[in-house]
PDB file of C-alpha atoms in Angstrom:
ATOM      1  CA  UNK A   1     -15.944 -33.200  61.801  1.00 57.00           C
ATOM      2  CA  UNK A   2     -13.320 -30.888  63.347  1.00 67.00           C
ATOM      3  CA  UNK A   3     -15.244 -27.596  64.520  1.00 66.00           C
ATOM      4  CA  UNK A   4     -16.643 -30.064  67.627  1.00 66.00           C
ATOM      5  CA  UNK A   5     -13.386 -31.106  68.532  1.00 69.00           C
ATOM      6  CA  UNK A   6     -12.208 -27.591  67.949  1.00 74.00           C
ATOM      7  CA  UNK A   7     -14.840 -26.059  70.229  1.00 70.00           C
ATOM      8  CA  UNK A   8     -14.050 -28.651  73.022  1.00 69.00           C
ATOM      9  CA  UNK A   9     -10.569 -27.662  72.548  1.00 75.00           C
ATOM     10  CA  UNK A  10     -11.175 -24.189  73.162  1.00 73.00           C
ATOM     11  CA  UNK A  11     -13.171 -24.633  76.386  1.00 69.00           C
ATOM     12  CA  UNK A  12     -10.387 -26.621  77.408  1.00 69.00           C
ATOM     13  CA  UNK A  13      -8.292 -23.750  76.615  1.00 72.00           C
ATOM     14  CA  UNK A  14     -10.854 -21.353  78.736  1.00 69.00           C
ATOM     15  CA  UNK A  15     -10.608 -23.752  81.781  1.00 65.00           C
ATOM     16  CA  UNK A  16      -6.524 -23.807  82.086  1.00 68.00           C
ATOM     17  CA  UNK A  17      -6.451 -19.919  81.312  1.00 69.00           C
ATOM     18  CA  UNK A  18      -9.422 -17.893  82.200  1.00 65.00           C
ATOM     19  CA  UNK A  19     -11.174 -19.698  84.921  1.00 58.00           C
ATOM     20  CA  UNK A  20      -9.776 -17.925  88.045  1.00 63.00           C
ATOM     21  CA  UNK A  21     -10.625 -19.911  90.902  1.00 63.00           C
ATOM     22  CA  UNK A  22      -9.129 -23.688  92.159  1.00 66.00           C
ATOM     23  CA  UNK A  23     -12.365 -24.828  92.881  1.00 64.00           C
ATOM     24  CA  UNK A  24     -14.533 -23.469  89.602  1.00 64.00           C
ATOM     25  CA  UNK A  25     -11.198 -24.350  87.788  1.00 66.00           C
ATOM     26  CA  UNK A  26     -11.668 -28.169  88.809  1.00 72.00           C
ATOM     27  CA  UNK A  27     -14.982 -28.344  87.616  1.00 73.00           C
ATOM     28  CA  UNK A  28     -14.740 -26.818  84.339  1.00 71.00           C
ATOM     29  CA  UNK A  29     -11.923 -29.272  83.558  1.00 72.00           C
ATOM     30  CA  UNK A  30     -14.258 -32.064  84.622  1.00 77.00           C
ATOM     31  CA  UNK A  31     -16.943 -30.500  82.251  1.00 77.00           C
ATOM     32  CA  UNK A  32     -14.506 -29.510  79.545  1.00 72.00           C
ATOM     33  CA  UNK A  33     -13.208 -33.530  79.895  1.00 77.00           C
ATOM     34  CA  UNK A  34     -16.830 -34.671  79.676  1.00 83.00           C
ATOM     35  CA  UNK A  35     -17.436 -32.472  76.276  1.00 77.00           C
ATOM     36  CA  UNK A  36     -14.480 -33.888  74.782  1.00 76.00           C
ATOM     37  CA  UNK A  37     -15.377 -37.462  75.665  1.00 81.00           C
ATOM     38  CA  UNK A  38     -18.667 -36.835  74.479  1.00 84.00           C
ATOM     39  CA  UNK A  39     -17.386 -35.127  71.226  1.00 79.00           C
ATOM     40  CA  UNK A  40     -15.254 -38.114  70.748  1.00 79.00           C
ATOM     41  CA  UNK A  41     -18.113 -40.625  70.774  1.00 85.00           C
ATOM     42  CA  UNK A  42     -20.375 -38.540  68.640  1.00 82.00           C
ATOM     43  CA  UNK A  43     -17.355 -38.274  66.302  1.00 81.00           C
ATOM     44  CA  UNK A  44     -16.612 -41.466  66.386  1.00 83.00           C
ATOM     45  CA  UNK A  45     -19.845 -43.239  65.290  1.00 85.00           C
ATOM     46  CA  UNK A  46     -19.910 -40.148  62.822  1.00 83.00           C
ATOM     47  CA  UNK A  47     -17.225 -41.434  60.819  1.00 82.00           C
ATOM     48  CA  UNK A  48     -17.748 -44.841  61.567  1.00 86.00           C
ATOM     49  CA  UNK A  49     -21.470 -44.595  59.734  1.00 85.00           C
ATOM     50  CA  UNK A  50     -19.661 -42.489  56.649  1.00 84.00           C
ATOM     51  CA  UNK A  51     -17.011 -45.140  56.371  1.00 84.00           C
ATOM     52  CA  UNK A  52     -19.382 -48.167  56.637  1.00 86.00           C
ATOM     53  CA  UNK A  53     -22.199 -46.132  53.561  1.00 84.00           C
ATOM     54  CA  UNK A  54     -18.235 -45.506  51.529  1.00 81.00           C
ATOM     55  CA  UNK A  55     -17.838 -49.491  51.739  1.00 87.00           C
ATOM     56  CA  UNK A  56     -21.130 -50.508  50.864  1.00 86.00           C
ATOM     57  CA  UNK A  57     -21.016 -47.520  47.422  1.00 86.00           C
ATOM     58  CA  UNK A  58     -17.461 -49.160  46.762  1.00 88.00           C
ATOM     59  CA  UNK A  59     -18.701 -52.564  46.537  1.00 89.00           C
ATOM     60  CA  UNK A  60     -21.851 -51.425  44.765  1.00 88.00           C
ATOM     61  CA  UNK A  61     -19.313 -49.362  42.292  1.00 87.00           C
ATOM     62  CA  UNK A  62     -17.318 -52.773  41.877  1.00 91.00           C
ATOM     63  CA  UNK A  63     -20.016 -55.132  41.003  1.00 90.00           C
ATOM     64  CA  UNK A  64     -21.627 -52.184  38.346  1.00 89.00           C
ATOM     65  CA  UNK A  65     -18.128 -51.679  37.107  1.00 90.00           C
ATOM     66  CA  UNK A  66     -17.564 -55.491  36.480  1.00 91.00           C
ATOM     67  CA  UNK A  67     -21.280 -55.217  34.550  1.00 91.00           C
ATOM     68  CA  UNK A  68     -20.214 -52.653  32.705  1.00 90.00           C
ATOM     69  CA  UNK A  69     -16.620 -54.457  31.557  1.00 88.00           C
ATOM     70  CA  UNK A  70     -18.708 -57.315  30.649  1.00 89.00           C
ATOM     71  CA  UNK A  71     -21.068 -55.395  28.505  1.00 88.00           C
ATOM     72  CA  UNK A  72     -18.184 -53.083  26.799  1.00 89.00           C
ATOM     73  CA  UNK A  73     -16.440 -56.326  26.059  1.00 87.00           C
ATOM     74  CA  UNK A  74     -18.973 -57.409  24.071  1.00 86.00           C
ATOM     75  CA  UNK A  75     -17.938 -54.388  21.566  1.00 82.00           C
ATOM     76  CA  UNK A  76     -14.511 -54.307  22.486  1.00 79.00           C
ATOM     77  CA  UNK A  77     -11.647 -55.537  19.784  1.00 80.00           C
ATOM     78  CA  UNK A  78      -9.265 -58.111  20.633  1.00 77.00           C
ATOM     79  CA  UNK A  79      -6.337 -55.365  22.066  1.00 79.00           C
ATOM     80  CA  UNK A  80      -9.074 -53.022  23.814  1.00 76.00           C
ATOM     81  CA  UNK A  81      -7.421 -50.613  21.747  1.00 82.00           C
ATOM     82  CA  UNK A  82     -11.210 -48.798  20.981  1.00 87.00           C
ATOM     83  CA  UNK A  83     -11.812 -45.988  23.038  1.00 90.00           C
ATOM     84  CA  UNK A  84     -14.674 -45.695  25.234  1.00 89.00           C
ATOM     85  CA  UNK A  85     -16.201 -42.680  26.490  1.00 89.00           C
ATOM     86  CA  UNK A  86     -18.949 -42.550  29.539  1.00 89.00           C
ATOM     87  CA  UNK A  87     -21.802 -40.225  29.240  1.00 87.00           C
ATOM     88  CA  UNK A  88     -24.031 -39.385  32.396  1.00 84.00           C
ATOM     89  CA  UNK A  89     -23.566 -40.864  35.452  1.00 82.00           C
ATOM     90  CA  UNK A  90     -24.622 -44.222  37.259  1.00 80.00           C
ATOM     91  CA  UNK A  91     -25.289 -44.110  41.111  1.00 78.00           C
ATOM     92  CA  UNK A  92     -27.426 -47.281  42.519  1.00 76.00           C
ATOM     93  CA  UNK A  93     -29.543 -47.408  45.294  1.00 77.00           C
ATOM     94  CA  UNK A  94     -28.262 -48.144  48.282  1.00 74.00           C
ATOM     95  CA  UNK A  95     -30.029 -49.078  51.823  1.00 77.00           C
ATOM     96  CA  UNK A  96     -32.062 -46.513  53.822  1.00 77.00           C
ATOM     97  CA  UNK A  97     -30.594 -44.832  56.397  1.00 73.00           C
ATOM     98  CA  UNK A  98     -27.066 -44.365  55.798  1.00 75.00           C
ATOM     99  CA  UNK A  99     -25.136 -41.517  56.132  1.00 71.00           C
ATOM    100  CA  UNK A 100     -23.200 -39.353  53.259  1.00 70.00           C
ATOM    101  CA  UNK A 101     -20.671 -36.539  53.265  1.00 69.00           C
ATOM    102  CA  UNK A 102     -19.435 -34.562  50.620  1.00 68.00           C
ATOM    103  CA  UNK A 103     -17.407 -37.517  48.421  1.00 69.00           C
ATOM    104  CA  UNK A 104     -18.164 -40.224  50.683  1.00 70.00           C
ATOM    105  CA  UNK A 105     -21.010 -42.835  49.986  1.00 72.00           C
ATOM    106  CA  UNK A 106     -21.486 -41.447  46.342  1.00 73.00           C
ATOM    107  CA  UNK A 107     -21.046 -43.609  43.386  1.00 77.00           C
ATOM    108  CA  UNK A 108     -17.066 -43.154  41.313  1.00 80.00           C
ATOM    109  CA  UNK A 109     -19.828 -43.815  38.352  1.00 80.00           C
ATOM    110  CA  UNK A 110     -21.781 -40.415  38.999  1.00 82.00           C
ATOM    111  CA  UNK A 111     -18.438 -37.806  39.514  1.00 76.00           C
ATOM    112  CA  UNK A 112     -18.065 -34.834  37.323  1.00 72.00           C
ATOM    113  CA  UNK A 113     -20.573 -35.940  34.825  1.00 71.00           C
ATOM    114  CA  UNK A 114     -21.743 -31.773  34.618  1.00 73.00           C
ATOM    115  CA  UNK A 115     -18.337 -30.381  33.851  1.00 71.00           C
ATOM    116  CA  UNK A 116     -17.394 -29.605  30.299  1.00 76.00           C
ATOM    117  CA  UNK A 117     -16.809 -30.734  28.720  1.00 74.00           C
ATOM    118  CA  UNK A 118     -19.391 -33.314  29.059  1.00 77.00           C
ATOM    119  CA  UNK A 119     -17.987 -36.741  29.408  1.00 76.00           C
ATOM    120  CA  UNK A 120     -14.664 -36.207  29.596  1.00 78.00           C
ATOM    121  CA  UNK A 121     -13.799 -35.900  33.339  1.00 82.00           C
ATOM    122  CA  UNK A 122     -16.004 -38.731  34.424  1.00 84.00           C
ATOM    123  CA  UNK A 123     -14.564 -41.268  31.047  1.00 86.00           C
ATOM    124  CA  UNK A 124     -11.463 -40.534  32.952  1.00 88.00           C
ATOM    125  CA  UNK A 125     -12.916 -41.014  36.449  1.00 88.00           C
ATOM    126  CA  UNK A 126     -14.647 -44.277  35.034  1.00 89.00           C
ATOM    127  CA  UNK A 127     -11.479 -45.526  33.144  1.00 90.00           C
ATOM    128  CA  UNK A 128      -8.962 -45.146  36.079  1.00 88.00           C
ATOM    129  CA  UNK A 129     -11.292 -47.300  38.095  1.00 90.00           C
ATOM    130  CA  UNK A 130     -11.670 -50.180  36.097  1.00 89.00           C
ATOM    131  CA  UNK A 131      -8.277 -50.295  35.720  1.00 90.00           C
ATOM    132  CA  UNK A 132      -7.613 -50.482  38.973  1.00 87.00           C
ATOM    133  CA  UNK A 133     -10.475 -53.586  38.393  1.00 85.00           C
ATOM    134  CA  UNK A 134      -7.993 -55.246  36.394  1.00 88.00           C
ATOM    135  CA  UNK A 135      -9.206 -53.898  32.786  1.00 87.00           C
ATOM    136  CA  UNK A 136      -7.687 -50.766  30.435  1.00 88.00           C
ATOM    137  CA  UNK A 137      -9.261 -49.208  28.573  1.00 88.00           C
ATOM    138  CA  UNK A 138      -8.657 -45.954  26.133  1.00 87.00           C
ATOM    139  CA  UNK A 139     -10.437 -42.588  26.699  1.00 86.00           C
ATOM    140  CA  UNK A 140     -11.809 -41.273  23.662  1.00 86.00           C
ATOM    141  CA  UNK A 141      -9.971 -38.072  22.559  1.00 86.00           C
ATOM    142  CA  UNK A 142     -12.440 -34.619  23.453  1.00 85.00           C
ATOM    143  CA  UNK A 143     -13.638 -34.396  19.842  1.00 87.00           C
ATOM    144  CA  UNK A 144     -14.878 -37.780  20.097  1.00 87.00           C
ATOM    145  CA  UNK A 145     -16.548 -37.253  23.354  1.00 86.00           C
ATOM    146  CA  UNK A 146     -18.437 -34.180  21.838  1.00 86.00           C
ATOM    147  CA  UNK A 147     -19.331 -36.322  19.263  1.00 88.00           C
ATOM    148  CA  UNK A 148     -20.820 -38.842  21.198  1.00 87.00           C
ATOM    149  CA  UNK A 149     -22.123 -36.379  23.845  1.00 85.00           C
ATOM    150  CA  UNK A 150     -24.715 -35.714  20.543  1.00 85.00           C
ATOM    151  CA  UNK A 151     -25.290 -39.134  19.646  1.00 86.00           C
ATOM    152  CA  UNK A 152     -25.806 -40.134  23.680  1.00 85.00           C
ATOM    153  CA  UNK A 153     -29.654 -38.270  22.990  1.00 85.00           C
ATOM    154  CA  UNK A 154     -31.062 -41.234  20.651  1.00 87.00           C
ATOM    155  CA  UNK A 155     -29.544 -43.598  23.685  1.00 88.00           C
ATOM    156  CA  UNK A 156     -31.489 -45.573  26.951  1.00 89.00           C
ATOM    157  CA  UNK A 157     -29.730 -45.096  29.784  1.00 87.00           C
ATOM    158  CA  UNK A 158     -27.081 -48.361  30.626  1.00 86.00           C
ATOM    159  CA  UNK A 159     -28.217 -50.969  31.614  1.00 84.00           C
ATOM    160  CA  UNK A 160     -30.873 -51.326  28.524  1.00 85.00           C
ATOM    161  CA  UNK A 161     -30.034 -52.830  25.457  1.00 85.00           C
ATOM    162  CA  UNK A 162     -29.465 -49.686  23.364  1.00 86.00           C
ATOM    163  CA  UNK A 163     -27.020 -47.907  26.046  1.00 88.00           C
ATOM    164  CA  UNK A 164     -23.971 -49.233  24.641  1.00 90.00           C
ATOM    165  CA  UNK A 165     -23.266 -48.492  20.527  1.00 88.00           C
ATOM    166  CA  UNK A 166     -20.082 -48.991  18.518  1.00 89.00           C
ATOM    167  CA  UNK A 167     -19.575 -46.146  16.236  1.00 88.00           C
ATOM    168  CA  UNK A 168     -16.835 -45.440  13.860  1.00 87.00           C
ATOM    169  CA  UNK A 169     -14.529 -47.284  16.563  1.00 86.00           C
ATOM    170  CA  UNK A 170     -15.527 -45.228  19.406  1.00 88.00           C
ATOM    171  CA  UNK A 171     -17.658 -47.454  22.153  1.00 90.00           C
ATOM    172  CA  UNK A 172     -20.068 -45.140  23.924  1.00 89.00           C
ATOM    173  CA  UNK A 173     -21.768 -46.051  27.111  1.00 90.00           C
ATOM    174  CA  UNK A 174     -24.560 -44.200  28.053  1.00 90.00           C
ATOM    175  CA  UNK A 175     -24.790 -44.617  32.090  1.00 87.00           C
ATOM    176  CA  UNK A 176     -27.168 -41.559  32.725  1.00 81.00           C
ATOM    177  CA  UNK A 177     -29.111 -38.241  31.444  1.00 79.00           C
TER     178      UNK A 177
END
């Protein structure tokens, strides 16, 4: 997003400094102004599209999150003091032709799910934003995720019957391979 304003910036920069003549000088500034407007636009409905694809994936994160805290629940004791850990990651579908950046449009479900160890950044990822959804839960200590990192093999992918399993007091969610 900034190496086109930067460029237009530059040729600005050309026209005050370089161009020698009045006359070629008040052109280039005329062209250097209609760059820059033109920059701005494309800009513009650039970030416009990323933002709009960002608040459709929140929403879409919101509604699988909810899911997800309904499901968990179901295994959950009375305090929520069982911890949960999140294996794989969960990214739905979204309309075609929307535009994504680096972070922007993907899922909060499908971050960090491939660094080690497995499980463990993304729980934490996962956990942070259902609380901000209005429900805590407990990350399962590292040991616990390698644990059910093994167990998460024998597992469907969420959200079939068998992707959720309570074991030894640990609730493991399966979202992804």
């Amino acid at each position: 997003l900034v190496l086109p304003f930067t460029i237009a910036f530059m040729g600005y920069l050309v026209c005050l400094f370089v161009v020698p003549s009045e006359k070629m000088q008040k052109w280039t500034k005329v062209a250097a102004c209609i760059i820059c407007c033109v920059t701005l636009i494309c800009q513009t409905t650039y970030t416009l599209r990323l933002n709009h694809t960002n608040e459709l994936r929140y929403e879409s994160d919101v509604q699988v999150a909810n899911a997800l805290i309904q499901d968990i629940m179901q295994y959950q004791n009375a305090d929520c003091s069982r911890p949960v850990v999140f294996i794989g990651g969960y990214e739905e579908a979204l309309e075609d032709g929307l535009m994504y950046g680096d972070c922007l449009g993907h899922s909060v479900l499908n971050w960090a799910t491939e660094v080690e160890p497995k499980g463990y950044h993304s729980t934490m990822r996962i956990i942070n934003f259902m609380e901000l959804q209005g429900t805590k839960f407990n990350a399962a200590h590292p040991d616990e995720i390698l644990y059910a990192n093994q167990l998460s093999h024998e597992m469907q992918n969420w959200p079939a019957n068998d992707s959720i399993r309570l074991v030894m007091d640990l609730i493991i969610v399966k979202l992804g391979n």
